[in-house]
Every structure is written in structure tokens, then in C-alpha cells.
Coordinates of C-alpha atoms in Angstrom, one line a residue:
M21 CA -16.5 3.5 -4.7
E22 CA -15.9 2.8 -1.0
I23 CA -12.3 3.1 0.3
L24 CA -11.8 1.2 3.6
S25 CA -8.4 2.6 4.4
A26 CA -5.5 4.3 2.7
R27 CA -1.9 5.1 3.1
V28 CA 0.8 7.1 1.3
L29 CA 3.3 4.7 -0.3
L30 CA 6.9 5.8 -0.6
R31 CA 9.2 4.1 -3.1
P32 CA 12.6 5.0 -1.8
T33 CA 15.8 5.3 -3.8
D34 CA 17.7 4.4 -0.7
A35 CA 15.5 2.4 1.7
E36 CA 17.8 2.6 4.8
T37 CA 18.2 6.3 4.5
T38 CA 14.4 6.8 4.1
L39 CA 13.7 4.5 7.1
R40 CA 16.2 6.3 9.3
F41 CA 14.6 9.6 8.4
Y42 CA 11.0 8.6 9.2
R43 CA 11.9 6.3 12.2
D44 CA 14.8 8.1 13.8
Q45 CA 14.8 11.7 12.7
L46 CA 11.0 12.3 12.6
G47 CA 10.4 9.8 15.4
L48 CA 7.2 8.3 13.8
A49 CA 5.8 5.3 15.6
I50 CA 5.8 2.0 13.7
A51 CA 2.4 0.6 12.9
R52 CA 3.8 -2.6 11.5
E53 CA 6.9 -4.1 9.9
Y54 CA 7.0 -6.7 7.2
G55 CA 9.9 -8.3 5.4
A56 CA 10.1 -5.7 2.7
G57 CA 9.0 -2.5 4.4
V58 CA 7.8 -0.5 7.4
V59 CA 4.5 1.2 7.9
F60 CA 4.5 4.3 10.2
F61 CA 1.6 6.0 12.0
A62 CA 1.3 9.6 10.7
G63 CA -1.8 11.2 12.3
S64 CA -4.9 10.0 10.6
T65 CA -3.0 8.3 7.9
L66 CA -0.2 5.8 7.4
I67 CA 3.1 6.2 5.6
E68 CA 4.7 3.0 4.2
V69 CA 8.3 2.9 3.2
A70 CA 8.2 0.1 0.7
S71 CA 11.8 -1.1 0.5
H72 CA 10.8 -3.7 -2.1
M73 CA 9.5 -1.0 -4.5
A74 CA 12.6 1.0 -5.2
A75 CA 12.0 4.3 -7.0
D76 CA 12.6 4.3 -10.7
T77 CA 11.9 7.6 -12.4
T78 CA 12.4 6.4 -16.0
G79 CA 8.8 6.3 -17.2
P80 CA 5.1 6.7 -16.5
G81 CA 3.9 5.2 -13.2
T82 CA 7.3 5.3 -11.7
D83 CA 6.8 8.3 -9.4
A84 CA 8.4 7.8 -6.0
T85 CA 5.0 8.2 -4.2
G86 CA 1.8 6.4 -4.6
L87 CA -1.5 5.8 -2.9
W88 CA -2.5 2.4 -1.3
L89 CA -6.3 2.2 -1.3
Q90 CA -8.0 -0.7 0.4
V91 CA -11.4 -1.8 -1.1
R92 CA -13.8 -4.6 -0.2
D93 CA -14.0 -6.2 -3.6
L94 CA -11.2 -5.8 -6.1
D95 CA -13.0 -7.4 -9.0
A96 CA -16.0 -5.1 -8.6
T97 CA -13.7 -2.1 -8.2
E98 CA -11.8 -3.1 -11.4
A99 CA -15.1 -3.4 -13.3
S100 CA -16.3 -0.1 -12.0
L101 CA -13.1 1.7 -13.0
R102 CA -13.2 0.1 -16.5
D103 CA -16.8 1.2 -16.9
A104 CA -15.7 4.8 -15.9
G105 CA -13.1 4.7 -18.7
V106 CA -10.1 4.3 -16.4
T107 CA -7.1 2.4 -17.9
I108 CA -5.8 -0.4 -15.7
A109 CA -2.0 -0.3 -15.6
R110 CA -1.7 -3.7 -14.0
E111 CA -4.5 -6.3 -13.8
A112 CA -5.7 -7.5 -10.4
R113 CA -3.6 -10.4 -9.0
T114 CA -2.6 -12.1 -5.8
E115 CA 0.9 -11.0 -4.7
P116 CA 3.4 -13.3 -2.9
W117 CA 2.5 -11.6 0.4
G118 CA -1.1 -12.7 0.0
L119 CA -2.8 -9.4 -0.9
R120 CA -4.8 -8.9 -4.1
E121 CA -3.6 -5.8 -5.9
M122 CA -4.3 -3.8 -9.0
H123 CA -2.5 -0.7 -10.3
V124 CA -4.0 2.4 -11.9
L125 CA -2.1 5.6 -12.9
D126 CA -3.6 9.0 -12.2
P127 CA -3.3 11.8 -14.8
D128 CA 0.1 12.8 -13.3
G129 CA 1.5 9.2 -13.6
R130 CA 1.2 8.5 -9.9
T131 CA 0.5 4.9 -9.0
L132 CA -2.7 4.1 -7.2
I133 CA -2.6 0.6 -5.8
F134 CA -6.1 -0.8 -5.1
V135 CA -5.9 -3.6 -2.5
E136 CA -8.2 -6.3 -1.3
I137 CA -7.2 -8.1 1.9
P138 CA -8.5 -11.7 1.5
A139 CA -10.1 -13.6 4.4
G140 CA -7.5 -15.3 6.5
H141 CA -4.7 -12.8 5.7
P142 CA -2.7 -11.7 8.8
L143 CA -3.9 -8.1 8.3
R144 CA -7.4 -9.3 9.0
T145 CA -6.4 -11.1 12.2
D146 CA -7.4 -9.5 15.5
V147 CA -4.2 -9.3 17.4
R148 CA -5.8 -8.4 20.7
D149 CA -5.5 -11.1 23.4
V150 CA -9.1 -11.9 24.0
T151 CA -8.3 -14.2 27.0
N152 CA -7.0 -11.2 29.0
G153 CA -10.1 -9.2 28.4

């Protein structure tokens, strides 16, 4: 399987406190903000504080951390994982924010979110001003 990019996904119990910690106390630079979270630069990786995914430690797949794994083709990835005997915790679907996502649980119950960024999605847009060279 080819992973194009990845990030650590934090599911905070208190989003504002977690944001203040990473932004203000650790001083991490912001890679991007979206309506329900903030993504920080952290060396060669990214840390996303996903405010819309509050931590709930009442069952499997509810760990407060997860992995966000970008793939080229989510349908092919799902088929490959099924062929390898991996149980899909949540089928691939398009989220309200436009990304296609599928969830898998690792042996420790940690959520792996496989993501395909569709053509035309803002994450695929080149934000450089090409008119200024």
C-alpha cells in the first residue's frame, strides 16, 4: 500500500485546552485551520487537534489518538485491506467536508482513518500565487 501523507490525529476531551497547549504552550506553527480543528506542523509530521472528534473512551476504536493516512484510491485500499483479512470498522464514504474516509481499528483499538482527497477539493488546490512568480 502506498501512503501519500500521514498525521497524528488527536481527539481531545477539551478542545480549547488542547489547542492552547499545542499552539500557545508548545508554540507549534499552524499548518491549516478548518471549522472543526487545527493542524500543526511538528517536524516531519503533522498533529491535528480534531475538535469535532471529542474523545470517548467507552469502547473499542475510541482511543484519544489515531492515524490519518492519505491514499490515492480509497476503494482499492479498502479492497486490498479486506483481501488481507482486515476488518473495516466504518465503510468508505464522503464526509461533509468533502474527503472520502474509511476507518480501521488496529489491534490495540486505535483508529486508522484512510483518506482520499478527491479532485477539486481545497486540499488539492495550489495556494501559491503563480502570477507573482
